[in-house]
Tab-separated table of C-alpha atoms and ligand atoms in Angstrom:
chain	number	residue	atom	x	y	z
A	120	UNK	CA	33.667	11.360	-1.576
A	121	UNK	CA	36.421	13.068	-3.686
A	122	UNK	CA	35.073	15.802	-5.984
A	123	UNK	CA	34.199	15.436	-9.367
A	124	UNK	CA	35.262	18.714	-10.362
A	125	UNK	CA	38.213	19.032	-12.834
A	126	UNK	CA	40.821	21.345	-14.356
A	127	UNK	CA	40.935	21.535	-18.267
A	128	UNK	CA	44.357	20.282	-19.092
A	129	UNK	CA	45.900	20.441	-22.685
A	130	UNK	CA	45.649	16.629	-22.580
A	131	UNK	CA	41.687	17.217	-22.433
A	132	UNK	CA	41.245	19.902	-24.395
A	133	UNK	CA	42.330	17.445	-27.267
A	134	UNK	CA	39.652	14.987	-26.028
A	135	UNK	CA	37.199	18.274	-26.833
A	136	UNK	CA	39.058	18.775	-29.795
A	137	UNK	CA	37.931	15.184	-31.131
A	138	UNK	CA	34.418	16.408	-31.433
A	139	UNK	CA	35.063	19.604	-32.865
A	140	UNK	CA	35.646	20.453	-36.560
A	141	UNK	CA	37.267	24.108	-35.830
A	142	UNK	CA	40.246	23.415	-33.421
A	143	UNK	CA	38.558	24.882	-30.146
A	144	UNK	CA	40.579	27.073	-27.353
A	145	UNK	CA	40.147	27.021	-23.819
A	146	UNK	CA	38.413	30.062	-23.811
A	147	UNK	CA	36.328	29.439	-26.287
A	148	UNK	CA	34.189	26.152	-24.029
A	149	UNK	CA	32.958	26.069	-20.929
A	150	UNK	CA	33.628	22.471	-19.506
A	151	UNK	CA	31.565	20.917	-16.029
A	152	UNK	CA	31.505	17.711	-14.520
A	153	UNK	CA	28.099	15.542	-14.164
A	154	UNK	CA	27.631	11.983	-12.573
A	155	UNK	CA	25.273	10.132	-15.138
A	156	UNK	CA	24.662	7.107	-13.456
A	157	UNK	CA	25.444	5.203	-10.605
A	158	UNK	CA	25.174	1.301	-9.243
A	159	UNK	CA	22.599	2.410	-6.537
A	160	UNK	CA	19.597	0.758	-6.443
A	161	UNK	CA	16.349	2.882	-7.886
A	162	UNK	CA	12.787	3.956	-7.518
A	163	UNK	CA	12.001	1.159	-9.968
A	164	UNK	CA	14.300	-1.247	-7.384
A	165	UNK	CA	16.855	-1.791	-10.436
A	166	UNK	CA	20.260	-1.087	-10.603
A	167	UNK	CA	23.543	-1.542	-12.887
A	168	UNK	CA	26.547	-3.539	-12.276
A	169	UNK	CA	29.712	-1.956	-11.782
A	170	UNK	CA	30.253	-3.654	-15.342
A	171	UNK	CA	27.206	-1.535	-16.930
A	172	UNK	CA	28.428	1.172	-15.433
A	173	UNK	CA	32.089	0.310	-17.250
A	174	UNK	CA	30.006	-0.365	-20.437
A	175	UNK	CA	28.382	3.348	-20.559
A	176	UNK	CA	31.465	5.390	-19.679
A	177	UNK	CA	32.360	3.835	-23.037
A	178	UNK	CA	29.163	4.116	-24.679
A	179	UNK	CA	28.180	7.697	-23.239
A	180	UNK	CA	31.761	9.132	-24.975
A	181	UNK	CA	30.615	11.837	-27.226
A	182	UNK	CA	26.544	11.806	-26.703
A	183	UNK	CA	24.933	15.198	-26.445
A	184	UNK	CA	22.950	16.190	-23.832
A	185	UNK	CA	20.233	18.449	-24.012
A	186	UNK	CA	18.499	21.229	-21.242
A	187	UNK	CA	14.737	20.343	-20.579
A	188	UNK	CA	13.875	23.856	-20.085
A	189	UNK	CA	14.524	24.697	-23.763
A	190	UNK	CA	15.224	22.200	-25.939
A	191	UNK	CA	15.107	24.087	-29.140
A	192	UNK	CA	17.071	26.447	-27.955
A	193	UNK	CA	20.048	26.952	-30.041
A	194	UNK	CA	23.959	26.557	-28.647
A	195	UNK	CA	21.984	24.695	-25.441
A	196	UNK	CA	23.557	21.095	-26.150
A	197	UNK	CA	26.621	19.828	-24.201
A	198	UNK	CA	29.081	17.294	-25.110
A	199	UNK	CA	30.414	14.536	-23.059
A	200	UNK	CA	33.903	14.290	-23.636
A	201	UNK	CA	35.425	11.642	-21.192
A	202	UNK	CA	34.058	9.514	-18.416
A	203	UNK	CA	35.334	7.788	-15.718
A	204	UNK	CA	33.534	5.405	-13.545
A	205	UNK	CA	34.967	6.124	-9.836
A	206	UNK	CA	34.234	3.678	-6.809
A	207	UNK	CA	33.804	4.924	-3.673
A	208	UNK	CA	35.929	3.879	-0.702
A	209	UNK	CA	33.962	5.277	2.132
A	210	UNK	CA	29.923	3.973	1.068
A	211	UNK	CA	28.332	0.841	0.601
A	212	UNK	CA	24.803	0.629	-1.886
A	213	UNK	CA	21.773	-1.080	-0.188
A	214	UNK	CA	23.048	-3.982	-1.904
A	215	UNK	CA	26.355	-4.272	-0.363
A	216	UNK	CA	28.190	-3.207	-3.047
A	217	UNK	CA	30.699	-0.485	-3.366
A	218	UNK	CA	29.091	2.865	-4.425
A	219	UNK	CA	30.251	3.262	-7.714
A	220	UNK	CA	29.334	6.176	-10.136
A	221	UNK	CA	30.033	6.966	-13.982
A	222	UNK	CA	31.771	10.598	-13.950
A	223	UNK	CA	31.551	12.202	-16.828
A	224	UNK	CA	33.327	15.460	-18.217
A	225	UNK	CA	31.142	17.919	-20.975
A	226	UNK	CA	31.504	20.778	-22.409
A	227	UNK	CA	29.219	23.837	-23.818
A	228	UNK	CA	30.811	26.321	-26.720
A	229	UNK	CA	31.163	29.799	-24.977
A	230	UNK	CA	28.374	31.733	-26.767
A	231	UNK	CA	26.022	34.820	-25.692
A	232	UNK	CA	23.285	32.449	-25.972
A	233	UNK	CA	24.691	29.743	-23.468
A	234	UNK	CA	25.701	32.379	-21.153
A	235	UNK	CA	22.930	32.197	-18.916
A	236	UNK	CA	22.989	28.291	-18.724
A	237	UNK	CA	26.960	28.263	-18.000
A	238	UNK	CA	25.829	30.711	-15.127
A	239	UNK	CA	23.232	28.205	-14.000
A	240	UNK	CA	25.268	25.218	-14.505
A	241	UNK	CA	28.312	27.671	-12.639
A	242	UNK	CA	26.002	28.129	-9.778
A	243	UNK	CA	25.073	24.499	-8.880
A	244	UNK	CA	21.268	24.819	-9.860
A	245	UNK	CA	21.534	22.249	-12.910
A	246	UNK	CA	23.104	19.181	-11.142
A	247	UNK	CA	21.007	16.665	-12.100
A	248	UNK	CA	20.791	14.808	-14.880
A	249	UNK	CA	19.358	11.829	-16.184
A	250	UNK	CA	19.909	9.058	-19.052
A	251	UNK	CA	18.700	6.876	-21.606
A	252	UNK	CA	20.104	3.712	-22.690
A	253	UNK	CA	19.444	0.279	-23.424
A	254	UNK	CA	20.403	-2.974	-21.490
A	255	UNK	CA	20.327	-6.730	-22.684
A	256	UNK	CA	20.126	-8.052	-19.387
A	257	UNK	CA	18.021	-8.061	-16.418
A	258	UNK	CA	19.120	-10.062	-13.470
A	259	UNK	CA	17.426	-11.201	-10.411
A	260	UNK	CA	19.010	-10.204	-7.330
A	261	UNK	CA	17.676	-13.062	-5.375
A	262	UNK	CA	17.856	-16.336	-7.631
A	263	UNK	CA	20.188	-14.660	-10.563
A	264	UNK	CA	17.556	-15.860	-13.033
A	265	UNK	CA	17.761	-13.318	-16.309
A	266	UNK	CA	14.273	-11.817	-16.884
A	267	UNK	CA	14.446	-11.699	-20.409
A	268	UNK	CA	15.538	-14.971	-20.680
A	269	UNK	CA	13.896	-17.524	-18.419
A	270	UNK	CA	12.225	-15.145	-15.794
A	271	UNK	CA	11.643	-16.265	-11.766
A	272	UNK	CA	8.814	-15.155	-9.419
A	273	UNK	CA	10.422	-13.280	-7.351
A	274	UNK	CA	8.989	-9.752	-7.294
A	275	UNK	CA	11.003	-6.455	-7.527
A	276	UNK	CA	10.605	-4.443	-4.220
A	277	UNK	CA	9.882	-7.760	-2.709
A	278	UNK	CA	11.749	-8.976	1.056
A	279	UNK	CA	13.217	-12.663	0.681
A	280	UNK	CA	14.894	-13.920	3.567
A	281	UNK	CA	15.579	-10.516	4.285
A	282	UNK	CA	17.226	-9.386	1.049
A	283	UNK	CA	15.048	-6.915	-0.842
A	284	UNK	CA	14.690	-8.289	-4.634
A	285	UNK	CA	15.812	-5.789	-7.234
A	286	UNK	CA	17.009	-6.450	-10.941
A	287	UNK	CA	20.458	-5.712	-11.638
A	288	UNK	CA	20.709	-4.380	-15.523
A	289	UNK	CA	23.918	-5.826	-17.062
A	290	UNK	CA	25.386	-5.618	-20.456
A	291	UNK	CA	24.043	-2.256	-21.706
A	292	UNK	CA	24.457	-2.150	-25.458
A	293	UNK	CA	23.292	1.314	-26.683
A	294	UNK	CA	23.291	4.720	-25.127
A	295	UNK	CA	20.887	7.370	-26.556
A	296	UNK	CA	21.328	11.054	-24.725
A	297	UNK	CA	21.422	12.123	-21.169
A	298	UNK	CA	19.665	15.324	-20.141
A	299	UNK	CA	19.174	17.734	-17.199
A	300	UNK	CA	15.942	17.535	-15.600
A	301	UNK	CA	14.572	20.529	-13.157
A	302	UNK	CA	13.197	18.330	-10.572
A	303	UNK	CA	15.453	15.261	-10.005
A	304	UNK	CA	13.750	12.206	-9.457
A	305	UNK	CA	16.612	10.537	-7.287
A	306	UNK	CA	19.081	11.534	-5.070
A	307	UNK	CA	21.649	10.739	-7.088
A	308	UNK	CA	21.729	10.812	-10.918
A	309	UNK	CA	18.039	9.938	-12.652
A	310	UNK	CA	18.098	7.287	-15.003
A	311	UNK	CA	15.476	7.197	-17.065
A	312	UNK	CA	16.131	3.192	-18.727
A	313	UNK	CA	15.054	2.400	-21.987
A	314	UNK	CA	14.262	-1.628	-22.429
A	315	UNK	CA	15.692	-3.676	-25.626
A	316	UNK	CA	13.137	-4.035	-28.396
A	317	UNK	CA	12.254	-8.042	-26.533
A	318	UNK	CA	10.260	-6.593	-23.563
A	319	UNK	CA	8.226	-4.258	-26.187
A	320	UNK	CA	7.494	-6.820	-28.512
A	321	UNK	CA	6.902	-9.298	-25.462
A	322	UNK	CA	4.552	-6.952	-24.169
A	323	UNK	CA	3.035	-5.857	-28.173
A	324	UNK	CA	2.452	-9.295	-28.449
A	325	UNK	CA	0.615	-9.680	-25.292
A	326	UNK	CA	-1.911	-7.005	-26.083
A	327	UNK	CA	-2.870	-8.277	-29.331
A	328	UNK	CA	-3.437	-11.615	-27.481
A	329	UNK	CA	-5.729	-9.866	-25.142
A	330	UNK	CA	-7.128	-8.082	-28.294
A	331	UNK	CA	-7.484	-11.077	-30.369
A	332	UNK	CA	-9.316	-13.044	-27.109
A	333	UNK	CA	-11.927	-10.220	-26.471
A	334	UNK	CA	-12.716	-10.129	-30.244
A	335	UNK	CA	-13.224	-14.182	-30.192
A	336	UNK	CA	-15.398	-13.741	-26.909
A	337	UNK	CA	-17.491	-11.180	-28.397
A	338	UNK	CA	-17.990	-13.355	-31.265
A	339	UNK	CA	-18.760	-16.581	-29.286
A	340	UNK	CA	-21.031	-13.750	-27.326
A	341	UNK	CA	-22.469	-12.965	-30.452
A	342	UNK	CA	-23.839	-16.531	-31.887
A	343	UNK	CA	-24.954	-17.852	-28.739
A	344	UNK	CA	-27.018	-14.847	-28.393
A	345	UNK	CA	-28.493	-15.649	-32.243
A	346	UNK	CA	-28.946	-19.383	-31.336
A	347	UNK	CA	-31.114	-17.914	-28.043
A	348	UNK	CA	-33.042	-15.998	-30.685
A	349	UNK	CA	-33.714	-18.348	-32.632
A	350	UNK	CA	-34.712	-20.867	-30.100
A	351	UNK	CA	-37.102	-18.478	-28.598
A	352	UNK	CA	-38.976	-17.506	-31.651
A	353	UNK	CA	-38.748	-21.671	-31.482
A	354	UNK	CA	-40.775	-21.821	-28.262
A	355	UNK	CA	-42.676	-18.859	-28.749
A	356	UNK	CA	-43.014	-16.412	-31.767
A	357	UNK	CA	-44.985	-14.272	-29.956
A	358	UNK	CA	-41.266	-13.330	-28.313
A	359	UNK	CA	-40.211	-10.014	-30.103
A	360	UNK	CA	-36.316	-10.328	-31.596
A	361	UNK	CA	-36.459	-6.371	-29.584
A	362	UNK	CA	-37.190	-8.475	-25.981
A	363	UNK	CA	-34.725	-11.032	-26.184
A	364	UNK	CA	-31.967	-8.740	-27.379
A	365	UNK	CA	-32.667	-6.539	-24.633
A	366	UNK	CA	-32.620	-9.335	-22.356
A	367	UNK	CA	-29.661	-11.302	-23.787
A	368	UNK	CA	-27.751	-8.236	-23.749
A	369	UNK	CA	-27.685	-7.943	-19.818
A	370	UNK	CA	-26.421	-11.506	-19.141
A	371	UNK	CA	-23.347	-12.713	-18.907
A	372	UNK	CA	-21.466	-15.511	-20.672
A	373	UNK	CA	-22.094	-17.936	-18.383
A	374	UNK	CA	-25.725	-16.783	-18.413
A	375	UNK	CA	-26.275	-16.896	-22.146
A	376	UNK	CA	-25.151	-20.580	-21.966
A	377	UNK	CA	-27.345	-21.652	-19.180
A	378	UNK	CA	-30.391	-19.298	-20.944
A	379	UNK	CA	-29.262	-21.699	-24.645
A	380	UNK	CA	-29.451	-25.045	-22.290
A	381	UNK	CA	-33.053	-24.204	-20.740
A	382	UNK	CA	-34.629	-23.536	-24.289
A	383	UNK	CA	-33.008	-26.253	-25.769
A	384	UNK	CA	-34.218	-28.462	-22.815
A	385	UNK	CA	-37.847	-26.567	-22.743
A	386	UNK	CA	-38.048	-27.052	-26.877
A	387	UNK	CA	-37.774	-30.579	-25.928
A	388	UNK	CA	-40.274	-30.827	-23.126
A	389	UNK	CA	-42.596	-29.252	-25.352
A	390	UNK	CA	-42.422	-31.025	-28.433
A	391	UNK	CA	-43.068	-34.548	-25.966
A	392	UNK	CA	-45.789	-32.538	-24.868
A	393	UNK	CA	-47.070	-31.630	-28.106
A	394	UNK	CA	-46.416	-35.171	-29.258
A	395	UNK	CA	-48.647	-37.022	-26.085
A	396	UNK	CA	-51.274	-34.877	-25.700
A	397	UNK	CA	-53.487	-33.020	-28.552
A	398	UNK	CA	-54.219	-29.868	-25.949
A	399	UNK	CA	-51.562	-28.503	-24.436
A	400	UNK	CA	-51.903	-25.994	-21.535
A	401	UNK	CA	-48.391	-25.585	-22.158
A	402	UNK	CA	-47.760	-24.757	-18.241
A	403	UNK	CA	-43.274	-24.068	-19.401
A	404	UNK	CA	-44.400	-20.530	-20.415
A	405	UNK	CA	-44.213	-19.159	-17.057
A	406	UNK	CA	-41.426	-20.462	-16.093
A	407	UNK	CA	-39.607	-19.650	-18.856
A	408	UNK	CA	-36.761	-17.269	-18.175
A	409	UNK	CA	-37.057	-14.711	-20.840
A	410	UNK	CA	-41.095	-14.798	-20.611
A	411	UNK	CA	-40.755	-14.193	-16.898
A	412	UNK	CA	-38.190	-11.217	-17.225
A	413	UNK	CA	-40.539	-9.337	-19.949
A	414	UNK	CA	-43.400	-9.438	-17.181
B	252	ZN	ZN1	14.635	-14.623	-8.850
């Protein structure tokens, strides 16, 4: 693969010059090369299009990127200044596509402060980088379906028909910062991808569903176990409220119900009973659920 690596021509220096209110010199930056992104397929079995990839050398122009080892640190921000996405003759992605990668070009302002980074950076120990940016789209790999849009069921990761499913992420529309990380989490560039504000509210909305449903079943919970109260102290005060909270709180939904359709049916077995005969043995006690638990 041809190098990255780049001389600092007058014709960029300008390009530097764009993003700098002093008129820098040569001497006065310290310019590298880093690959943000590329069209491989990730970790997270996504990847961009060679499009995307077209999309963020645009959008990337002029983001800063920042050192994770210190990011407070003062003069430690670089500057892209131009990208370029290169396609590689000589290697194919798992996906059968060209290997393609977004070059960029950034530079650092020569300081005593930077020195040690530009020494790092010199010596080939901060290569890695990683970035953040938003796409619109999310394709399927198998059945081109768009996940935000009208989603399939194929799975990422997935084999079908012997093609691994991954999502391809087209149409990137915002780029935020890029970064160097210590530990790289790919082989290539990391990119860390930031979804569009649809999958978060998709998936806010979804947890105050779930939220919203476990409040209603706790109150559903809640009055059946009342109406079992009351129905007890029904067929026998003697019942403490203590007991059949105790009890009621150990069963489950299902349980309650079936617990509310034995009383109901016992309250009416009695009160026949009651009605036919003046002395009652009343035999249901004992086999009365709650009665027979408290033994
Ligand atoms: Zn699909």
């Amino acid at each position: 693969m041809e190098s990255n690596d780049f001389i600092l021509t007058d014709e960029l220096l300008e390009k530097v010059n764009k993003f700098s209110r002093a008129k820098l010199a040569a001497d006065e930056i310290y310019t590298f090369p880093v690959i943000l992104c590329d069209n491989e397929v990730d970790r997270d079995y996504e990847r961009f299009s060679i499009d995307a990839l077209r999309k963020l050398a645009e959008l990337f122009i002029g983001k800063t990127g920042i050192f994770d080892h210190n990011p407070k640190g003062e003069n430690q921000t670089a500057r892209i200044f131009d990208t370029e996405v290169k396609v590689s003759t000589d290697r194919i992605t798992s996906a059968g596509e060209p290997y393609a990668y977004l070059s960029a070009k950034a530079y650092m302002i020569r300081t005593a402060k930077s020195a040690d980074l530009i020494a790092e950076i010199d010596g080939g120990i901060k290569k890695e980088v990683s970035v953040s940016c938003s796409v619109k789209s999310h394709i399927c790999s198998i059945c081109g379906a768009d996940m935000k849009k009208s989603p399939c069921t194929h799975i990422k990761g997935a084999e079908y028909g012997g093609k691994i499913c991954s999502y391809i992420l087209n149409d990137p529309f915002d780029a935020y910062e890029w970064s160097f990380v210590a530990i790289p989490a790919q082989k290539n560039a990391g990119v860390t991808k930031t979804y569009d504000n649809k999958y978060d509210k998709d998936y806010a909305a979804l947890k105050s569903e779930l939220a919203q449903a476990k409040k209603e079943n706790f109150q559903a919970r809640e009055m059946l176990k009342k109406e079992i109260l009351r129905l007890s102290f029904l067929y026998n005060p003697l019942i403490t409220v203590k007991t059949v909270g105790f009890l009621t709180n150990s069963l489950s939904f299902n349980q309650l119900l079936e617990l509310k359709e034995n009383l109901e049916q016992d309250l009416k077995e009695k009160e026949i009973n009651s009605k036919g005969k003046t002395n009652t043995t009343n035999k249901n006690i004992n086999e009365f659920k709650i009665t027979k638990k408290e033994n």
